[in-house]
Short mmCIF file of C-alpha atoms in Angstrom, two decimals:
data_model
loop_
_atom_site.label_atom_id
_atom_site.label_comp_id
_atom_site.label_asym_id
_atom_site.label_seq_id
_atom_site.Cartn_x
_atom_site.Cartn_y
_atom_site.Cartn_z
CA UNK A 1 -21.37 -24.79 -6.41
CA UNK A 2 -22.30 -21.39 -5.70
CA UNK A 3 -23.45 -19.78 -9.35
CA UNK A 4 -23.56 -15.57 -8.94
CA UNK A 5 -24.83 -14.72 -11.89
CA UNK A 6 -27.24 -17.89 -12.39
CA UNK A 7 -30.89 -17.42 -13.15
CA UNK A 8 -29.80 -14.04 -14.70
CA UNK A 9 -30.37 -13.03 -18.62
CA UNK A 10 -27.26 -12.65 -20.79
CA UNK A 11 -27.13 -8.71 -20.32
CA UNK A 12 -27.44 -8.89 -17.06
CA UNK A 13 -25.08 -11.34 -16.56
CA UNK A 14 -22.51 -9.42 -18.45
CA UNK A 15 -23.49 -6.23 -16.86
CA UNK A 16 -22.53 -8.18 -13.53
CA UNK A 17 -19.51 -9.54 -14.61
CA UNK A 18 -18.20 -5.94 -15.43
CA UNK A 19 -19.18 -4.99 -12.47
CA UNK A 20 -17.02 -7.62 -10.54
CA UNK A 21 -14.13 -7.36 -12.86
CA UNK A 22 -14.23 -3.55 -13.33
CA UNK A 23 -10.42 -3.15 -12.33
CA UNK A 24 -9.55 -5.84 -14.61
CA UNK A 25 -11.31 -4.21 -17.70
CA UNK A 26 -10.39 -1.12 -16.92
CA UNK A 27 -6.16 -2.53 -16.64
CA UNK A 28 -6.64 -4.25 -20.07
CA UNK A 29 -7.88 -1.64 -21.84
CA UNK A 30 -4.93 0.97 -20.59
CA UNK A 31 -2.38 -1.39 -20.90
CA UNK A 32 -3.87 -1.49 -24.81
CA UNK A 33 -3.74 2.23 -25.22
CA UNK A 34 -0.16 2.36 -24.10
CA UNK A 35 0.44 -0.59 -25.77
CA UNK A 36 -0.57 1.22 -29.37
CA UNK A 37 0.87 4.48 -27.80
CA UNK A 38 4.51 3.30 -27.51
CA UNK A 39 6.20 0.26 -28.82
CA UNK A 40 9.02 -0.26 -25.71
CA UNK A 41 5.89 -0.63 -23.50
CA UNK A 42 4.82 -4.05 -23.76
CA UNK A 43 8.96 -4.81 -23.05
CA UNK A 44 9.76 -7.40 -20.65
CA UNK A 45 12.48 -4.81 -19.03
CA UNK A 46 9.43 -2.76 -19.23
CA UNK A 47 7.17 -4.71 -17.38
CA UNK A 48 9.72 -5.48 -14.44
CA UNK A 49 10.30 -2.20 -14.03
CA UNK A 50 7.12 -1.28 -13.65
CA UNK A 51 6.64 -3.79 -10.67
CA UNK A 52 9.85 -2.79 -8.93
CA UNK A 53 9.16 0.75 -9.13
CA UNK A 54 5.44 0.13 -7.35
CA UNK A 55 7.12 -2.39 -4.97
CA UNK A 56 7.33 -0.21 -2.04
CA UNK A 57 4.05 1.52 -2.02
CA UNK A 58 2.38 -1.52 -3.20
CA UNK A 59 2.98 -3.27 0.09
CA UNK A 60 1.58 0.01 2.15
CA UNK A 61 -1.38 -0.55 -0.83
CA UNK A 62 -1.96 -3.95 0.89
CA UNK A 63 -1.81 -2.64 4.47
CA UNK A 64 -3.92 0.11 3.33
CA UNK A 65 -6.88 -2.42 2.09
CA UNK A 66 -6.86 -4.27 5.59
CA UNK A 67 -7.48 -1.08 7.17
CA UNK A 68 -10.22 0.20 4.68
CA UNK A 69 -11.76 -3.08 4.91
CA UNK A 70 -12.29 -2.43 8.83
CA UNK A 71 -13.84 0.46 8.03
CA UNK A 72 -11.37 2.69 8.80
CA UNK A 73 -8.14 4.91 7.27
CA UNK A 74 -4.50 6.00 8.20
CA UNK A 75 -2.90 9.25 6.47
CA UNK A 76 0.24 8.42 8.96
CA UNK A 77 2.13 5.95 6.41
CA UNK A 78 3.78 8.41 4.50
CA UNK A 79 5.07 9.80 7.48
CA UNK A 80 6.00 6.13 9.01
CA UNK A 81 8.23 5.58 5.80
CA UNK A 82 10.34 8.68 6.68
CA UNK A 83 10.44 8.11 10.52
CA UNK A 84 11.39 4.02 10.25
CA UNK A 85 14.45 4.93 7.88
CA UNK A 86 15.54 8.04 9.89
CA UNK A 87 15.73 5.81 12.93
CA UNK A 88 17.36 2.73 11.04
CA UNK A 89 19.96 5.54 9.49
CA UNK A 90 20.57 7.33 13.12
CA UNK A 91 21.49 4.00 14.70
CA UNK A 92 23.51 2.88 12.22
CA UNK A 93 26.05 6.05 12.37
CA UNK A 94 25.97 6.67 15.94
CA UNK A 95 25.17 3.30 18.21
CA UNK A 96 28.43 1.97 16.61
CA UNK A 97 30.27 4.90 18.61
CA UNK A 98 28.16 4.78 21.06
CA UNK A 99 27.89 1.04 22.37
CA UNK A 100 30.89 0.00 20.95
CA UNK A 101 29.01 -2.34 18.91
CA UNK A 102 29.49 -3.72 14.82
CA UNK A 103 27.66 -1.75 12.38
CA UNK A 104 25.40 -4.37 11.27
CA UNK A 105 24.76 -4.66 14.90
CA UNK A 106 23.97 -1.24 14.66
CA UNK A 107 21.59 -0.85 11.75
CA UNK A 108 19.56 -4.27 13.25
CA UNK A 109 19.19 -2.50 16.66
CA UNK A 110 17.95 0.18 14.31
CA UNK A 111 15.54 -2.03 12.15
CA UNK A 112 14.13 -2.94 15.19
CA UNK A 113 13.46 -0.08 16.69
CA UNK A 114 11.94 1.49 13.75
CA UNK A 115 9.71 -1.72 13.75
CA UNK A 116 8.87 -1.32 17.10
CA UNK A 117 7.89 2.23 17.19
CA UNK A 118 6.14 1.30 14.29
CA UNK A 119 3.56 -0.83 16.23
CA UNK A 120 3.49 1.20 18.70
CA UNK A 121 1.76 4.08 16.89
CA UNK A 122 -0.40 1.28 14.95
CA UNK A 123 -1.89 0.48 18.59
CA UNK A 124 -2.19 3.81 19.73
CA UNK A 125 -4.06 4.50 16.64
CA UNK A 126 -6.67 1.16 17.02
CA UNK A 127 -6.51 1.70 20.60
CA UNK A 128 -7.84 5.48 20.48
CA UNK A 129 -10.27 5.03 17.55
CA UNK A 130 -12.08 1.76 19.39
CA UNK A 131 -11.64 3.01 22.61
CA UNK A 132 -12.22 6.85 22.47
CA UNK A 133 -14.26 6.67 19.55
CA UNK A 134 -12.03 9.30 17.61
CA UNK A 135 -12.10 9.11 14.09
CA UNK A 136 -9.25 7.47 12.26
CA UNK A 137 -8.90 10.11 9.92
CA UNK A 138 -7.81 12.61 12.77
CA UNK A 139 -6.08 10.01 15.05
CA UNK A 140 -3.62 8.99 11.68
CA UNK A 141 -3.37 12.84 10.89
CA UNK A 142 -2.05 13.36 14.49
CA UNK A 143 0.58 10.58 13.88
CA UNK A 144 1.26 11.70 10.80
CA UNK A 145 2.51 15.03 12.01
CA UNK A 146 4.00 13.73 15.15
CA UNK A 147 6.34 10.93 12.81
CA UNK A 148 6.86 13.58 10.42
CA UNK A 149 8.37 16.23 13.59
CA UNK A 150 10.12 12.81 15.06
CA UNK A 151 11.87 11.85 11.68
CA UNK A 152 12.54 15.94 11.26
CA UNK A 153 14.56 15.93 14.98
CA UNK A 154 15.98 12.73 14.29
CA UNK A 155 17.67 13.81 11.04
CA UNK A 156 18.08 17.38 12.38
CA UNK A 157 16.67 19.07 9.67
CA UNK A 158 18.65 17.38 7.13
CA UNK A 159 19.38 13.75 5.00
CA UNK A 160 21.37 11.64 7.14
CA UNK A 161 23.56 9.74 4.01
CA UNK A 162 25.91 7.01 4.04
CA UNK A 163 25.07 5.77 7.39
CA UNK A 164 23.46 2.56 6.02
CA UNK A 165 25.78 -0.48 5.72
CA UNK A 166 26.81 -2.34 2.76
CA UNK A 167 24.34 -5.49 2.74
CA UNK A 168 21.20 -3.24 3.53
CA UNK A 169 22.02 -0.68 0.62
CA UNK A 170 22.78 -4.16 -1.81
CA UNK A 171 19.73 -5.65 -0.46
CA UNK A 172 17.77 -2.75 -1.04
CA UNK A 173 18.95 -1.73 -4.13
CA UNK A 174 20.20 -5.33 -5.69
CA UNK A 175 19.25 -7.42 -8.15
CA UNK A 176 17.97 -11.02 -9.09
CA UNK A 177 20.83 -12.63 -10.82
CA UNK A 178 19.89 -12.94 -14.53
CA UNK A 179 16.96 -11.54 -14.62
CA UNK A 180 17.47 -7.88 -15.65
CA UNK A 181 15.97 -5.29 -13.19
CA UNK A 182 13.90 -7.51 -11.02
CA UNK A 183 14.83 -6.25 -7.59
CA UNK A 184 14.56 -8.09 -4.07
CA UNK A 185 11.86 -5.44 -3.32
CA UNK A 186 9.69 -6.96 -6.61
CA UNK A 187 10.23 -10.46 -4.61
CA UNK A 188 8.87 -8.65 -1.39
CA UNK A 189 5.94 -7.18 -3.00
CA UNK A 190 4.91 -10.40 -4.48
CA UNK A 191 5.54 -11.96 -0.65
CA UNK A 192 3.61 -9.61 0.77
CA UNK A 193 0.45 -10.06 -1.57
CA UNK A 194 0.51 -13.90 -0.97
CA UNK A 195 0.50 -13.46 2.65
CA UNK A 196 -2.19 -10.94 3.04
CA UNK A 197 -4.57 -12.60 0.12
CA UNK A 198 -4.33 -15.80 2.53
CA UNK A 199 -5.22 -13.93 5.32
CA UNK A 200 -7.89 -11.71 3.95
CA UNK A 201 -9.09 -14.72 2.11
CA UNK A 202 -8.69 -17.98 4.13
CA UNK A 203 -8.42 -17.01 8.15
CA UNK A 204 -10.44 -16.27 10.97
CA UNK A 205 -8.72 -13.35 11.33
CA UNK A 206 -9.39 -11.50 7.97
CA UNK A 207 -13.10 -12.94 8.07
CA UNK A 208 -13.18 -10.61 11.37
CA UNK A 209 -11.92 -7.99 9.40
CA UNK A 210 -14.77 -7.84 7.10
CA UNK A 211 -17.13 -8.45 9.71
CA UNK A 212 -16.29 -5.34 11.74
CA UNK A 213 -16.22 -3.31 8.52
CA UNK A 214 -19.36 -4.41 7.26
CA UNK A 215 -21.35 -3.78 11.43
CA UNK A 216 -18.94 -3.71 14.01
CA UNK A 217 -22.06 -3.90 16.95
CA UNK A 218 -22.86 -7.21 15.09
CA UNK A 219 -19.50 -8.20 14.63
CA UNK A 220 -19.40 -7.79 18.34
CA UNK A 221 -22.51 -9.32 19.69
CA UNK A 222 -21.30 -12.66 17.23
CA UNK A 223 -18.25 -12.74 19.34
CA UNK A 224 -16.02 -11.25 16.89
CA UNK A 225 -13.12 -9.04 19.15
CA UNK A 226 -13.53 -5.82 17.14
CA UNK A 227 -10.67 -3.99 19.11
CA UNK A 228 -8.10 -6.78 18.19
CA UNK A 229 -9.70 -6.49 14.21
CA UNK A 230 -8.29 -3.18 14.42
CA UNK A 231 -5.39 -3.72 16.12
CA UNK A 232 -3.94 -6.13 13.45
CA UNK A 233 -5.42 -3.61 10.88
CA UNK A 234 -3.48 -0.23 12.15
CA UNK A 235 -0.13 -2.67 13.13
CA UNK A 236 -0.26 -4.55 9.79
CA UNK A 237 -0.14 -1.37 7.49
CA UNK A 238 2.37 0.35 10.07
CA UNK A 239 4.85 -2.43 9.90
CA UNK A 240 4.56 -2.23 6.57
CA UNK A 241 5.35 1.49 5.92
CA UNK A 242 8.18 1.07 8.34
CA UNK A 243 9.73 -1.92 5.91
CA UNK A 244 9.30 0.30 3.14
CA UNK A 245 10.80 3.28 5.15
CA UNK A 246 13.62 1.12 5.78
CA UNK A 247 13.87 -0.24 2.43
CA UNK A 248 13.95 2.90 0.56
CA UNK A 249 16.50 4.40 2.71
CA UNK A 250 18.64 1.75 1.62
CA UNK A 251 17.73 1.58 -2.10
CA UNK A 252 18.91 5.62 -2.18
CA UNK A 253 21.43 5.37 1.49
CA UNK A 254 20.05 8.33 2.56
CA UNK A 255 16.95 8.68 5.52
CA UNK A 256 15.07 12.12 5.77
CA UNK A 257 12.19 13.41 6.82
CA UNK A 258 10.95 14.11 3.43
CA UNK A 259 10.39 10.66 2.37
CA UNK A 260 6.85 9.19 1.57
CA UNK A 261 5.47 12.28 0.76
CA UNK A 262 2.21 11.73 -0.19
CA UNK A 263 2.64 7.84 -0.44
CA UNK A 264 -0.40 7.43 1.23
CA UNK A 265 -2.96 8.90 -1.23
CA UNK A 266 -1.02 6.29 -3.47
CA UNK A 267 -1.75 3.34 -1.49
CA UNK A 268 -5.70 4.56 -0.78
CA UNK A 269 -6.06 4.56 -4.46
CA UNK A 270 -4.74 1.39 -5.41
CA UNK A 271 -6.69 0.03 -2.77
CA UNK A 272 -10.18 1.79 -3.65
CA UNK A 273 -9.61 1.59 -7.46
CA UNK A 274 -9.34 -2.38 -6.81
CA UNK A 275 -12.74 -2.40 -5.16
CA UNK A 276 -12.37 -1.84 -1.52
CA UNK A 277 -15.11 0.28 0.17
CA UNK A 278 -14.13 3.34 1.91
CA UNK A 279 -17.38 2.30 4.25
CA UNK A 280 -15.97 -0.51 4.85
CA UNK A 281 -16.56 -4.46 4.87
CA UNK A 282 -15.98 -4.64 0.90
CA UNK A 283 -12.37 -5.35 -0.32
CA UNK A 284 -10.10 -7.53 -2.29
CA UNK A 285 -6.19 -8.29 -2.19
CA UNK A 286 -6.38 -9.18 -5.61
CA UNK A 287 -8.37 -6.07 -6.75
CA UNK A 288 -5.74 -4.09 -4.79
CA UNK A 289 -2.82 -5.89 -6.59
CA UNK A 290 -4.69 -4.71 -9.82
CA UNK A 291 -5.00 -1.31 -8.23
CA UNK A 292 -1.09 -1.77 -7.99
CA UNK A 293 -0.75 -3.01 -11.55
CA UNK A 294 -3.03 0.07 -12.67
CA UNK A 295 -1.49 2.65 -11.03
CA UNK A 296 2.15 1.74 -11.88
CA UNK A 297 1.11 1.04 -15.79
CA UNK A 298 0.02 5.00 -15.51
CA UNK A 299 3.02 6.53 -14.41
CA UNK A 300 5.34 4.75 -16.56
CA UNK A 301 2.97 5.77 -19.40
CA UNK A 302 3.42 8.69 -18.22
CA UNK A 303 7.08 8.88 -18.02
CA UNK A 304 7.27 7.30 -21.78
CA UNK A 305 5.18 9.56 -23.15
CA UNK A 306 7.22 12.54 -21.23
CA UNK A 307 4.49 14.22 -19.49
CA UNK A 308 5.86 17.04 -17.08
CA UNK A 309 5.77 15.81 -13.27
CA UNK A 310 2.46 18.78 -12.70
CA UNK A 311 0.55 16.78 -15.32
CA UNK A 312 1.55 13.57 -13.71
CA UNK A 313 -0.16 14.93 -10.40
CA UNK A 314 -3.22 16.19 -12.43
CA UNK A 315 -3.61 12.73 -13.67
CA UNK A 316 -3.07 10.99 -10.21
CA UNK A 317 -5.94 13.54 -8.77
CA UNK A 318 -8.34 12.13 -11.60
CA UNK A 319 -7.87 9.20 -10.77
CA UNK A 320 -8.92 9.44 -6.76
CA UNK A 321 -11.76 11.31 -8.10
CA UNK A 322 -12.40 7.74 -10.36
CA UNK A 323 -11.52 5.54 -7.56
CA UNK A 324 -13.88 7.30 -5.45
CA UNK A 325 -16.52 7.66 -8.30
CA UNK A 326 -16.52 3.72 -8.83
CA UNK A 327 -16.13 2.52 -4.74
CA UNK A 328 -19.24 4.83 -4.36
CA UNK A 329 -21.41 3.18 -7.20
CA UNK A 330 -19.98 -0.44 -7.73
CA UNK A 331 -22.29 -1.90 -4.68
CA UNK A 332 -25.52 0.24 -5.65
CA UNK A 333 -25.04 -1.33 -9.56
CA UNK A 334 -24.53 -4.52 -8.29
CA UNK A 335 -27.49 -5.14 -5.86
CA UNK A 336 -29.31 -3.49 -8.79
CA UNK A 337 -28.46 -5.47 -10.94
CA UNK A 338 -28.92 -8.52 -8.69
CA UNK A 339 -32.59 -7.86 -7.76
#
């Protein structure tokens, strides 16, 4: 069995541990502050809340780490949350008119679409960062702009609301039966974490996702098919920024081009406050989840402690400045700490 911290005195084991665990320590000790802060925190109805309100952006969190992990970044999904449920919304109030066709027929046509266009831009982005050697940052902040103007025509400058059928808006919006305010979307996030920790953590595929993180020249000379790394990268976190698009239209029945605002900067730093490298190679699912966790625990301490919404933002800035501050340091401590 393979013993990390073996061979290693009792401080410097420790040291390493904290190292390893940092988002863990770090989510124990706020959830103790708030905890002794406010006695409706540590509520169940508290708690579920918390994960249903961080459902949506959680899932673009675990997109997010895939990407990050190949050593790369997209500022689009924000954008691709607004464009998915304007085109979802559009379809659904004017393809029944149009096609003569059922409004669930509709709004699936719609989903699909929205999916599909999705993808499309996810390729285009892996495609022209492998390919044309353009950095991610500016490819995604070209799409970003481009969904943004798309969702903006598509909506015509303004909310397209009560378009959405019935069973999307329940879905969206509905509940677990019994269980007070755990929402489908809480299910989904949960879903979504199981399928991307197996993948990160037990497939050929997400090995070749750290691999062309960590050297993509060596990934390549070992065989490793970099451009498809990237591909399932950019298409993953897309796909999943058009289901929350979707989703969130729903939850509210509304789609506009206003939506996600910013969601991205949310998902980077649930991502890099869980341990994933912004160089790349270096990442956990699990540390993202905590990211998740982290994040969500500070806004509705926030919110219970009735902070204004420009102090909220102040507090979210300090904490990318933290994320970054740790994802820089955490491997320099640790191979310090190891030799």
């Amino acid at each position: 069995m393979n013993k990390p911290y073996a061979g290693k005195s009792a401080g410097r084991r420790i040291a390493m541990f904290a190292v390893d665990h940092v988002i863990e320590i770090l989510l124990i000790l706020l959830v103790l502050i708030m905890w002794a802060s406010n006695d409706r925190f540590m509520t169940l109805a508290n708690w579920l809340s918390i994960l249903k309100n961080q459902s949506l952006k959680g899932m673009i969190a675990f997109g997010m780490t895939m990407v990050i992990v190949t050593g790369q970044i997209d500022l689009s999904v924000g954008s691709t949350v607004a464009f998915a449920g304007a085109i979802a919304a559009w379809c659904s109030r004017n393809l029944v008119e149009m096609w003569g066709i059922s409004s669930t027929a509709a709004c699936v046509v719609g989903i699909l679409l929205a999916l599909l266009a999705a993808a499309a831009f996810g390729a285009l982005f892996a495609v022209s960062q492998h390919k044309l050697a353009m950095p991610a940052f500016l490819v995604t902040l070209v799409g970003q702009y481009a969904m943004f103007g798309l969702a903006g025509m598509i909506c015509g400058g303004y909310p397209i609301d009560n378009a959405l059928p019935n069973w999307l808006c329940d879905f969206a919006s509905g509940r677990i039966s019994g269980i007070r305010s755990l929402s489908y979307q809480a299910i989904l996030l949960l879903i979504v974490f199981g399928v991307t920790f197996y993948i990160m953590e037990y497939t050929t595929t997400g090995r070749n996702l750290y691999a062309t993180g960590g050297n993509p020249e060596s990934a390549r000379l070992s065989g490793i098919d970099v451009l498809h790394s990237k591909l399932v990268a950019f298409i993953a976190i897309q796909l999943l920024a058009a289901v929350a698009g979707i989703l969130h239209s729903g939850q509210v029945n509304s789609a506009s081009h206003t939506y996600g605002k910013g969601w991205e900067a949310d998902a980077i730093i649930a991502a890099v406050i869980g341990g994933t490298s912004m160089a790349g190679g270096v990442g956990k699912i699990w540390g993202t989840f905590c990211g998740i966790l982290f994040l969500g625990v500070v806004t509705n301490g926030m919110t219970i402690l009735n902070l204004s919404v420009y102090m909220q933002y102040v507090v979210q800035a300090f904490l990318l400045f933290i994320a970054v501050l740790i994802s820089t340091y955490r491997v320099a401590a640790k191979s310090h700490l190891e030799s």
